[in-house]
Coordinates of C-alpha atoms and ligand atoms in Angstrom, one line a residue:
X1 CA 0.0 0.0 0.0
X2 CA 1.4 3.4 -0.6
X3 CA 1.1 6.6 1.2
X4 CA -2.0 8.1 -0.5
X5 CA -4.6 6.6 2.4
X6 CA -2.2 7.0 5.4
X7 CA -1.6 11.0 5.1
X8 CA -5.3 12.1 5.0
X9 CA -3.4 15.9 5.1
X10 CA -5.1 16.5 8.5
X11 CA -8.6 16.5 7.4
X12 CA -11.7 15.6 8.9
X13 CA -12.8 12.9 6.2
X14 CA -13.0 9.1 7.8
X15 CA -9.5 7.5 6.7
X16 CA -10.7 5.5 3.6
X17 CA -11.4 1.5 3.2
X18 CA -8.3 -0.1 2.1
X19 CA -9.3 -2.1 -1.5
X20 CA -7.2 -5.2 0.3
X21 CA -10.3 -5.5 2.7
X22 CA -12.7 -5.0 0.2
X23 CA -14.9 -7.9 -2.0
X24 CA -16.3 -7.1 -5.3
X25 CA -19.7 -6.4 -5.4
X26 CA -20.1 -3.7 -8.5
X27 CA -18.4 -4.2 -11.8
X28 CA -17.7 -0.6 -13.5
X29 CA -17.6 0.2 -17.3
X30 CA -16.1 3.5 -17.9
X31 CA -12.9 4.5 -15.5
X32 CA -13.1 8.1 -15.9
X33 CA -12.6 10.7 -14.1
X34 CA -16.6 11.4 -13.6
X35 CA -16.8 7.8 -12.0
X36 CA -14.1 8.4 -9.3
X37 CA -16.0 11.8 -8.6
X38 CA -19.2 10.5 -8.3
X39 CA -20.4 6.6 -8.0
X40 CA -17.1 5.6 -6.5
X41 CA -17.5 8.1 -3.5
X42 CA -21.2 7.3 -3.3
X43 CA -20.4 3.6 -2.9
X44 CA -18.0 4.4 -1.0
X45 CA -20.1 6.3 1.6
X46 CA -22.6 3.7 1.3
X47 CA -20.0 1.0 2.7
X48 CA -18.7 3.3 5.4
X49 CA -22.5 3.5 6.5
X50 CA -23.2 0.1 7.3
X51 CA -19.7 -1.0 7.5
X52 CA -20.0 -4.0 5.4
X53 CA -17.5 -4.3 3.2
X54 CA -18.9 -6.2 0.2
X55 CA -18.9 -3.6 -2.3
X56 CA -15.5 -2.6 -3.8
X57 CA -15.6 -2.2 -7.2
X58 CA -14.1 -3.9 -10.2
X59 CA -13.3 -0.9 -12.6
X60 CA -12.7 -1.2 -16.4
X61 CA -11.3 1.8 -18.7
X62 CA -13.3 1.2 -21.8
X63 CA -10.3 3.4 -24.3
X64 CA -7.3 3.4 -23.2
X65 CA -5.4 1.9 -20.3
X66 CA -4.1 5.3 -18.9
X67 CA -6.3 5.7 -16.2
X68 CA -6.3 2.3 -15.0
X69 CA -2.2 2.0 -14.9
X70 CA -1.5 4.8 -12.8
X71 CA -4.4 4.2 -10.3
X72 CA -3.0 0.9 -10.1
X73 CA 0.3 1.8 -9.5
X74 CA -1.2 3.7 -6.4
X75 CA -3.5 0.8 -5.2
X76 CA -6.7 1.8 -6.6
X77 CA -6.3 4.9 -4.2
X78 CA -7.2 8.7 -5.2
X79 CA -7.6 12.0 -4.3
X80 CA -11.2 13.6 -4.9
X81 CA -10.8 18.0 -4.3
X82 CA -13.6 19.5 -4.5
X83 CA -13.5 23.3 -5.7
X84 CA -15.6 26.1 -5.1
X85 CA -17.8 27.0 -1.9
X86 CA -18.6 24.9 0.2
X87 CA -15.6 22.5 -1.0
X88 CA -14.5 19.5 1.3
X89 CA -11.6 18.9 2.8
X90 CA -9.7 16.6 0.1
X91 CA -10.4 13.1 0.8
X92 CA -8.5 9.8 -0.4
X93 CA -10.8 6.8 -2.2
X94 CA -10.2 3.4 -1.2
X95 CA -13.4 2.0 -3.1
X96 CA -11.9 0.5 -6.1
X97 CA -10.4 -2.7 -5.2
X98 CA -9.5 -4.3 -8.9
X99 CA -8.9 -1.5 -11.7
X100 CA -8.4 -2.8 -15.5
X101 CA -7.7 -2.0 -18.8
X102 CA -10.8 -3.3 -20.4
X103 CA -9.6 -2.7 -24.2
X104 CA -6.2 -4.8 -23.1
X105 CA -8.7 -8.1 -22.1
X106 CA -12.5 -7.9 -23.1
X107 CA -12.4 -11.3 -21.9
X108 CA -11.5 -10.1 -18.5
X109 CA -14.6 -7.9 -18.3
X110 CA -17.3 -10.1 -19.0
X111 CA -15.9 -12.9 -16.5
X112 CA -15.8 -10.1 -13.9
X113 CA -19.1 -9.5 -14.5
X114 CA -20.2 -13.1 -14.0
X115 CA -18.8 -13.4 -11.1
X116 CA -21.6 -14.3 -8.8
X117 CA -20.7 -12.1 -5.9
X118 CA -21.3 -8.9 -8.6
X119 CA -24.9 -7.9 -8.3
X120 CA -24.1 -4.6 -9.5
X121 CA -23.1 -3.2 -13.2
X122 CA -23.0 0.7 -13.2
X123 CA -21.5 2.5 -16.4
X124 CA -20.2 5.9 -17.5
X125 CA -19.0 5.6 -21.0
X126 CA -20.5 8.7 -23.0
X127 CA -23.1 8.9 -25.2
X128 CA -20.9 7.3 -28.0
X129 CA -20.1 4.2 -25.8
X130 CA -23.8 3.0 -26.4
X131 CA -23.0 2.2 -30.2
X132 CA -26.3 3.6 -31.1
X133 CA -27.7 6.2 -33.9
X134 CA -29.5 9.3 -31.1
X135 CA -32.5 9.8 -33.9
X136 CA -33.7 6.2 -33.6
X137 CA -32.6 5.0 -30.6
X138 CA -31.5 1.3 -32.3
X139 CA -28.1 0.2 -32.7
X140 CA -25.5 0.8 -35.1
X141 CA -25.3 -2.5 -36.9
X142 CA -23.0 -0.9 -39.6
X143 CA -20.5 0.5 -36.5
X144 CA -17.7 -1.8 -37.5
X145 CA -17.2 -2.4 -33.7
X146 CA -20.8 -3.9 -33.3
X147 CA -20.2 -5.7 -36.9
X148 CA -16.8 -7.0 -35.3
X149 CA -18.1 -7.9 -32.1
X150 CA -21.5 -9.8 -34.1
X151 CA -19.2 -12.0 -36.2
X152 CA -17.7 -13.6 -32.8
X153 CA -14.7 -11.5 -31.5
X154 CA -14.5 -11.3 -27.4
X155 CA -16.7 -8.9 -26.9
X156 CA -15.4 -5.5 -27.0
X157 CA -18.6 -2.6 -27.3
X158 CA -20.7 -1.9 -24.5
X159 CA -23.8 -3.7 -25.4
X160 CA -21.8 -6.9 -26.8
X161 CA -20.0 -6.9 -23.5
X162 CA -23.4 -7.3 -21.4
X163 CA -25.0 -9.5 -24.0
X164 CA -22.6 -12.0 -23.5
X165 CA -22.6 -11.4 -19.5
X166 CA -26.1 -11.8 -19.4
X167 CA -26.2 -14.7 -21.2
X168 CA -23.4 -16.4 -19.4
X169 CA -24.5 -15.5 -15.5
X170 CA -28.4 -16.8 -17.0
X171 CA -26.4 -20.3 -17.8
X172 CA -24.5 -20.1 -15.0
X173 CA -27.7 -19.6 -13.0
X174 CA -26.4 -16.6 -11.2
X175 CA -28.2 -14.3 -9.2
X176 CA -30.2 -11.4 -10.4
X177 CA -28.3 -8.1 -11.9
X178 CA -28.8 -4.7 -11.9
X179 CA -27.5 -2.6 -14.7
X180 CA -27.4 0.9 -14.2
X181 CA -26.3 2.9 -17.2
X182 CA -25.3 6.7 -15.2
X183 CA -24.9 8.6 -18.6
X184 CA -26.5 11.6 -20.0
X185 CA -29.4 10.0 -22.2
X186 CA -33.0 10.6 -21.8
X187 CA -34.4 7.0 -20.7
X188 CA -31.0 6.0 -20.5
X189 CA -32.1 2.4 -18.7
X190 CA -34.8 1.3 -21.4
X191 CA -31.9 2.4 -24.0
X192 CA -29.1 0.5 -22.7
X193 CA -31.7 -2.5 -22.2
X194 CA -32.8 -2.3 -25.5
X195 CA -29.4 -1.9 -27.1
X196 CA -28.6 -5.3 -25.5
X197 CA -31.3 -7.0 -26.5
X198 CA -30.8 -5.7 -30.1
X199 CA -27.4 -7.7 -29.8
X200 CA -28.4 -10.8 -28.3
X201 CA -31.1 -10.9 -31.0
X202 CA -28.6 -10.3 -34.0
X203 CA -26.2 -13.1 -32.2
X204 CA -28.4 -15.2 -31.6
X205 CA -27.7 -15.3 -27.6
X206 CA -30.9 -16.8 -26.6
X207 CA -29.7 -17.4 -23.3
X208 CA -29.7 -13.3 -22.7
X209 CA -33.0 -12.8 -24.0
X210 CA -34.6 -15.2 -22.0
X211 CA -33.2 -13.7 -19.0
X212 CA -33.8 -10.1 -20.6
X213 CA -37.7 -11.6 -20.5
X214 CA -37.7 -13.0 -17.1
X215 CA -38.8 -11.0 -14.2
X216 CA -36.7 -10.0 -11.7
X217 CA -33.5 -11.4 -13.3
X218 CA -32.1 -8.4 -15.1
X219 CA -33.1 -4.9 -14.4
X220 CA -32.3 -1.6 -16.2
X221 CA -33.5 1.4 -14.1
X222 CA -32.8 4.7 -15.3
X223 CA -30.8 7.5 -13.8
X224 CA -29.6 10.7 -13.3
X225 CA -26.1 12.2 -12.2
X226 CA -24.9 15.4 -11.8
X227 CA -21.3 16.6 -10.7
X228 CA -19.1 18.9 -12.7
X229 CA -15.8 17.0 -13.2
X230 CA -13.0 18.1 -15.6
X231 CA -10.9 16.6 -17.3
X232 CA -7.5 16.6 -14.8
X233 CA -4.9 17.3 -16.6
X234 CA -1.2 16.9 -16.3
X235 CA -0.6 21.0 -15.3
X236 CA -3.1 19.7 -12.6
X237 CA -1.5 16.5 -11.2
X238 CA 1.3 18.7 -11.1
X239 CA 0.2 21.7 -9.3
X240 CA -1.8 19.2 -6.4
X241 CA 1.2 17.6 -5.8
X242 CA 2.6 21.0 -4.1
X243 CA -0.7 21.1 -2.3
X244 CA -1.3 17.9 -1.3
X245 CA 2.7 17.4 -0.3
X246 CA 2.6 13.9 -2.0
X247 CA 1.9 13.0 -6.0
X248 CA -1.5 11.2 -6.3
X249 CA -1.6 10.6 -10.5
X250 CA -4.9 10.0 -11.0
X251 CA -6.9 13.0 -8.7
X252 CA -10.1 14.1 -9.3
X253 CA -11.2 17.6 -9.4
X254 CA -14.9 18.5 -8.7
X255 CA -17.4 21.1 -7.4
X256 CA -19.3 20.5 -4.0
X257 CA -22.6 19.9 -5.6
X258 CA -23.5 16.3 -6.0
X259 CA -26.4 14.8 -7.0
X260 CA -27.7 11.0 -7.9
X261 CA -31.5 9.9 -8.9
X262 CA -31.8 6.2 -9.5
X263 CA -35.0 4.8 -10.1
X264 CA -36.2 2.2 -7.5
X265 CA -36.6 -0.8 -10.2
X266 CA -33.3 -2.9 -8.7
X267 CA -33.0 -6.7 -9.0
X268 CA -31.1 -8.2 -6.3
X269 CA -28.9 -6.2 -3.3
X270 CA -27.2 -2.6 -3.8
X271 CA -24.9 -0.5 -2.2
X272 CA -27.1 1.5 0.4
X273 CA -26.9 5.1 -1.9
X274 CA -30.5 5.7 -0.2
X275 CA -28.6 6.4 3.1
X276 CA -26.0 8.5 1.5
X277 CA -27.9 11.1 -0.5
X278 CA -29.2 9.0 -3.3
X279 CA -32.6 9.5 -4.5
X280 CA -34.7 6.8 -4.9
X281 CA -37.4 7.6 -7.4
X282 CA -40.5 5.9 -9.3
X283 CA -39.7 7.6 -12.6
X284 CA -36.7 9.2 -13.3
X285 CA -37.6 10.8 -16.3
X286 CA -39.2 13.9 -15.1
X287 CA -35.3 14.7 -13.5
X288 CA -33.9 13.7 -16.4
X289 CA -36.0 16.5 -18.3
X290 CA -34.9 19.0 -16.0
X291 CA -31.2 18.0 -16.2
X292 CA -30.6 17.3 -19.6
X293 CA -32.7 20.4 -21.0
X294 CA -31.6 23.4 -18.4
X295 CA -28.2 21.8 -17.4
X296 CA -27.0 20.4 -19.7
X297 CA -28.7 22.2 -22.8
X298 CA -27.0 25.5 -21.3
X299 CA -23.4 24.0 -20.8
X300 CA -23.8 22.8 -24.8
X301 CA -25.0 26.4 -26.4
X302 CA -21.6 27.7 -23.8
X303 CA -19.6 25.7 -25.4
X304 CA -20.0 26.4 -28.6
X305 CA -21.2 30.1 -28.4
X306 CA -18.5 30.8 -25.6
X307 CA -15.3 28.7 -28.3
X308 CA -16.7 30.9 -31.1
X309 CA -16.8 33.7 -28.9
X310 CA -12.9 33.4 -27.8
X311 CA -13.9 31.9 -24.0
X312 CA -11.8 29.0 -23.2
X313 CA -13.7 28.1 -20.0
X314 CA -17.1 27.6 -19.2
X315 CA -17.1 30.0 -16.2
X316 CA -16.0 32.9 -18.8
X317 CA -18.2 31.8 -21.1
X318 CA -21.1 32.6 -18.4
X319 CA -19.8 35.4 -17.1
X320 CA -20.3 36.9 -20.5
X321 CA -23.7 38.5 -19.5
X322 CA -25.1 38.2 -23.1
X323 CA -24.1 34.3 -23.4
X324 CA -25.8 34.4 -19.1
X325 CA -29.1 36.1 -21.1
X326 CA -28.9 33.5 -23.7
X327 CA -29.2 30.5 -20.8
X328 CA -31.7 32.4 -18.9
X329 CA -34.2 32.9 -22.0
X330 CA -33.5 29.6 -22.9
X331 CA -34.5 28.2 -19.2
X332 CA -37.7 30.4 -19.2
X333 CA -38.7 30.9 -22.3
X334 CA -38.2 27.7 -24.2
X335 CA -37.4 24.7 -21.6
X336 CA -39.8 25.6 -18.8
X337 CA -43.2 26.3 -20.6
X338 CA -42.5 22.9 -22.3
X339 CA -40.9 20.4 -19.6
X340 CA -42.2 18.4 -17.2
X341 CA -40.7 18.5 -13.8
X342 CA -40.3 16.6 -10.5
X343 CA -42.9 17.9 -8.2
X344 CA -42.0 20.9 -6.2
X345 CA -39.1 22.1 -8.6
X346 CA -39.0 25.6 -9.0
X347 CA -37.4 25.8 -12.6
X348 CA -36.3 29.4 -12.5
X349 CA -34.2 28.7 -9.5
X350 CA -32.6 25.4 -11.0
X351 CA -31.6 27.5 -13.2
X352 CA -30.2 30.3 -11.2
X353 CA -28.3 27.8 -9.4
X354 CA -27.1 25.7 -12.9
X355 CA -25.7 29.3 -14.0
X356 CA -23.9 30.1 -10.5
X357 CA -22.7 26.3 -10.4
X358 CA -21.3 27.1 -14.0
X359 CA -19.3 30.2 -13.0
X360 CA -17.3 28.7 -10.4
X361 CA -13.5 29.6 -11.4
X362 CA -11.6 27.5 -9.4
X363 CA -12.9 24.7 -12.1
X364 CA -11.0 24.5 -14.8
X365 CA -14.0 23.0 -16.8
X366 CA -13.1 24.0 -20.7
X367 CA -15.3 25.0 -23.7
X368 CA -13.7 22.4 -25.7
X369 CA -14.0 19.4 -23.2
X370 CA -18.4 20.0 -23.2
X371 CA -18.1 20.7 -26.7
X372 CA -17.0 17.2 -27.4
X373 CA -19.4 15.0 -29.4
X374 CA -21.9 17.1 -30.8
X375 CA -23.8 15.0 -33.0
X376 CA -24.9 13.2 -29.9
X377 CA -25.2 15.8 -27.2
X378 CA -27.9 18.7 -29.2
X379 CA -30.4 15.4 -29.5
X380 CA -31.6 15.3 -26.0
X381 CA -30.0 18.6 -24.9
X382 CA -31.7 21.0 -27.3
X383 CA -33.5 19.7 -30.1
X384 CA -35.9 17.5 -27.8
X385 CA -36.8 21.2 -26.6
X386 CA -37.1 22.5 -29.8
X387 CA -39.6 19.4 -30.7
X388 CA -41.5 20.2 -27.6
X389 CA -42.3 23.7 -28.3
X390 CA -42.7 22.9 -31.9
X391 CA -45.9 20.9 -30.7
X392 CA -46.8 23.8 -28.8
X393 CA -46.8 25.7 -31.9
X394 CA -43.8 28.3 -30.4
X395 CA -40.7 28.5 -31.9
X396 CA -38.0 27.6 -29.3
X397 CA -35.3 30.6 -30.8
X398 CA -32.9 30.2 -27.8
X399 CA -32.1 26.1 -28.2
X400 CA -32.3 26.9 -32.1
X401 CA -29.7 29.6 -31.4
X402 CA -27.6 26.9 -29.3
X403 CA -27.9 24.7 -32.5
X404 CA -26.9 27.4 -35.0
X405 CA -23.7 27.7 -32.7
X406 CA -23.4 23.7 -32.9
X407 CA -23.9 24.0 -37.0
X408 CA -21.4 26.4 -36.9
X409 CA -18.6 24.7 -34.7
X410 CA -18.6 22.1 -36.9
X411 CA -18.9 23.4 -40.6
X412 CA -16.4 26.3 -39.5
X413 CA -14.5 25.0 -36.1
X414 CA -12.8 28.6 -35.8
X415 CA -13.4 31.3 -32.9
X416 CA -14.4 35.0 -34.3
X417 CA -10.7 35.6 -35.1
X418 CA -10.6 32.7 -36.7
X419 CA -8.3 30.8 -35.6
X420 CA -8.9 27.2 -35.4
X421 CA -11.0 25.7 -32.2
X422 CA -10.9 21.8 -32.1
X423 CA -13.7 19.7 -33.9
X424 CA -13.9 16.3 -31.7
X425 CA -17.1 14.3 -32.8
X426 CA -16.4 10.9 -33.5
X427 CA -19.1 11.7 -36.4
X428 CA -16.7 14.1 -37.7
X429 CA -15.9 13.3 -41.2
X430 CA -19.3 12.2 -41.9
X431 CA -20.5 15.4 -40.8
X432 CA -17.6 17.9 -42.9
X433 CA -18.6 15.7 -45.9
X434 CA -22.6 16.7 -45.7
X435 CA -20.9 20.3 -45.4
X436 CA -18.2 20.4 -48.2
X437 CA -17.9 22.2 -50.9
X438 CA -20.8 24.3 -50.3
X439 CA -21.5 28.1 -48.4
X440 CA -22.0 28.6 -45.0
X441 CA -25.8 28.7 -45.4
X442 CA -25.8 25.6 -47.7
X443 CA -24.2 23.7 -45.5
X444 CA -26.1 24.6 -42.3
X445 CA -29.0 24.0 -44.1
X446 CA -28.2 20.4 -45.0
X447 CA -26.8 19.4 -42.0
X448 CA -30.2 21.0 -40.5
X449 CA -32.2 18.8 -43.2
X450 CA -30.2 15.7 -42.3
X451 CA -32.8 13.8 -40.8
X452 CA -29.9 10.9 -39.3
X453 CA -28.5 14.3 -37.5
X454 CA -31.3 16.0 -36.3
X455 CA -34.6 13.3 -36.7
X456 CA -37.3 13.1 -39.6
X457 CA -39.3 15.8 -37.9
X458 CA -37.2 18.7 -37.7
X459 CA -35.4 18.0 -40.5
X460 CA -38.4 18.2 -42.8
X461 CA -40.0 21.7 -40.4
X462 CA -38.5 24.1 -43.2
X463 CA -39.0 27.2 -40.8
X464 CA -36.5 25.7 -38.4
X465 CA -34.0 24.5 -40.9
X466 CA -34.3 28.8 -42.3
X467 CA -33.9 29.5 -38.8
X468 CA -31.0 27.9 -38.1
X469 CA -29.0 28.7 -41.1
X470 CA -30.3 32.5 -40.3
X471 CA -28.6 32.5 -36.5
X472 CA -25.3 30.5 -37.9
X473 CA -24.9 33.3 -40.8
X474 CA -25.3 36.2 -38.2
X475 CA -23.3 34.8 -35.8
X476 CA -20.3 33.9 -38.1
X477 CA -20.6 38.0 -40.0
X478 CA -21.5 39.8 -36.5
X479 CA -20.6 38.1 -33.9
X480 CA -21.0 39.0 -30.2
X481 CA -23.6 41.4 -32.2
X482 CA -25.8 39.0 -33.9
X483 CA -26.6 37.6 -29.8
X484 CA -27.3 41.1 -28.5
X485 CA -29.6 41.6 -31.7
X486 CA -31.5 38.7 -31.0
X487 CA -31.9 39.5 -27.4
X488 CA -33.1 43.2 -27.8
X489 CA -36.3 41.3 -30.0
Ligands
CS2_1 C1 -21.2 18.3 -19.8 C2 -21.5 17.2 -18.7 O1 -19.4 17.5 -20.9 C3 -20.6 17.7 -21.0 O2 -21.2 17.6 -22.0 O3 -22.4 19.0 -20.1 O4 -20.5 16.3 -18.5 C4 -21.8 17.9 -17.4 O5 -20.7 18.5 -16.8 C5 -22.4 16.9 -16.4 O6 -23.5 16.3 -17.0 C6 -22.8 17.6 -15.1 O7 -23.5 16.7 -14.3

């Protein structure tokens, strides 16, 4: 064991479990640094409350190995700082008692998961992870990952992986699972369940469907997370290392705020979030709503608004009190007339508080990071507001402004100097070749008509597409001045 758990710098966090103690209990997809932030210190609380120590996790990197070298190297053991007020004390992890490199041995994974002491599956591996196309919801038979995985490699994509698991623990007559996708999809459970089954369909894994079919065996609740976690960098490691007096490689940095709504559909024995600040909820969905179209719909139109606008970080960006007036109109204007929320939620003040959350400096959260995969964020983040008001007959002119910044990002990934900003959507070429060779508006305005981009409805709701292409050409000729325009009307 190294040092990491035995100087706890003098704080008033309980010393944390040490993995050696620990059993497995959860198996983890998706070894970022949003799972150390969040469900690892949740489980982790959940352990210290009833002392039991039966649910260390089994982690597994799903890209590349990084992650899960240097945490090994340090025992599993991390360093969770929370910026901003109201921050912690830093606090060591002890929660992850196996971490892997899932790309190095997919075999690895889906034995972990059968283990029969693993009642728990939890995930975090982006939207692109599920392998699916956002308009349709189905999988993405012609991803040459799922087409590698269906002609009989070890299963490497997220829904091979639990096919396969499913279908092995069913034979093995294991106990029941619960899978508990934590990404930001709308229904994310029913999606992930349905991805799976669409694989153990197309491969013929009868085993898995039968257990997808029985009750009780495999459940698939949705839920909801929330924590602002950037990326750590090296600058970072770097600089905590003078803080902390000792080099932790793999810290997470966070804000205070925390939040976790998990709907109460589990099969089989959990962690005890419930006593820890979990929410346990009938439906999920209604918090989903709220954060995927004021939270996260806001971060998106930031992102792209705040890179074109020359703002590197979020907390700029939303300083900027036109891109602030933007997110505000866009919270009460389009979003709250046309959502519906948890009982009790006062909209305007989740989003006051979104918006002061955002502005937090001491978080080095960056344009470019929430910019990231595009084509798979606007979906549920703006356009499923757009759609809403659309069948309201109103026209939803902040999201469709947040879209025009999207359209423009990718067709001209410059800020307003031009000088290049970074395009990272792993639908990238596909979506410079609907663009090339054509003008700003063209391009805009088939991207806009796409219906595999933006669904058959809006892409075939002319006024919207003319909208769209109207806010990407002001933004790109006036700038800062197209926003103020829009918001004087
Ligand atoms: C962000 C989210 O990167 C992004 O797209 O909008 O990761 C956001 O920080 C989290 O959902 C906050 O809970």
């Amino acid at each position: 064991m190294n040092n990491l758990n035995s100087r706890n710098h003098g704080t008033t966090s309980p010393p944390a479990p040490d993995p050696r103690h620990l059993l497995v209990g959860q198996v983890h997809l998706g070894l970022g640094a949003f799972h150390r932030a969040h469900q690892a210190v949740y489980t982790e609380d959940a352990m210290r409350h009833t002392g039991a120590p039966e649910w260390g996790i089994a982690a597994f990197t799903q890209r590349s190995g990084t992650a899960a070298a240097r945490l090994a190297q340090q025992d599993g053991l991390y360093t969770v700082i929370e910026r901003g007020i109201g921050a912690a004390p830093p606090r060591t992890v002890g929660v992850l008692k196996e971490v892997h490199d899932g790309s190095a041995d997919p075999v690895a994974l889906v034995n972990r998961i059968c283990d029969p002491e693993v009642h728990v599956v939890t995930m975090t591996v982006t939207e692109k992870g599920y392998r699916h196309d956002p308009v349709t919801r189905t999988l993405r038979y012609d991803d040459p990952e799922v087409h590698a995985d269906l002609i009989g490699r070890p299963p490497r994509t997220i829904p091979a992986v639990l096919a396969h698991a499913i279908a092995r623990r069913a034979i093995d007559g294991a106990h029941p699972l619960t899978v508990l996708s934590c990404d930001n999809l709308p229904h994310n459970g029913a999606l992930l369940k349905g991805l799976v089954r669409q694989f153990a369909d197309a491969a013929n894994l009868t085993a898995a469907l039968d257990a997808l079919d029985a009750p009780g065996m495999v459940s698939f609740p949705s839920s909801v997370v929330d924590r602002i976690v950037p990326a750590t960098t090296h600058h970072d490691i770097d600089e905590l290392a003078v803080v902390l007096g000792r080099r932790d490689n793999a810290p997470v940095i966070c804000e205070p705020f925390s939040q976790w709504v998990i709907e109460d559909r589990f099969a089989g024995p959990t962690p005890a979030w419930s006593a820890v600040g979990a929410l346990i909820v009938d439906d999920a969905a209604p918090w989903e709503q709220l954060k995927l179209r004021m939270l996260n719909a806001a971060h998106s139109t930031l992102a792209y608004l705040g890179l074109r606008f020359g703002y590197r970080s979020i907390a700029d960006a939303v300083r900027d009190p036109e891109l602030a007036a933007v997110c505000n109109r866009l919270f009460t204007e389009d979003v709250a007339p046309a959502i519906s929320t948890p009982a009790g939620t006062d909209v305007v003040a989740y989003g006051q508080a979104v918006l002061t959350r955002f502005s937090n400096r001491a978080l080095p959260h960056t344009t470019t990071q929430v910019a990231a995969d595009g084509s798979q964020k606007i979906g549920p983040r703006l356009l499923s507001t757009i759609s809403a008001c659309a069948a309201r007959g109103t026209v939803a002119r902040w999201a469709i402004l947040g879209v025009a910044g999207w359209a423009l990002h990718v067709i001209k990934p410059i800020d307003e100097h031009g000088k290049p900003v970074e395009l990272a959507d792993h639908r990238a070429d596909e979506l410079r070749s609907v663009a090339s060779g054509a003008s700003l508006a063209e391009a805009v305005g088939r991207l806009m008509s796409d219906p595999t981009i933006v669904g058959t409805d809006l892409a075939q709701d002319t006024a919207f597409v003319a909208l769209v292409v109207d806010y990407s050409v002001a933004l790109d000729r006036y700038g800062l001045e197209a926003v103020r325009a829009e918001l004087r009307n």
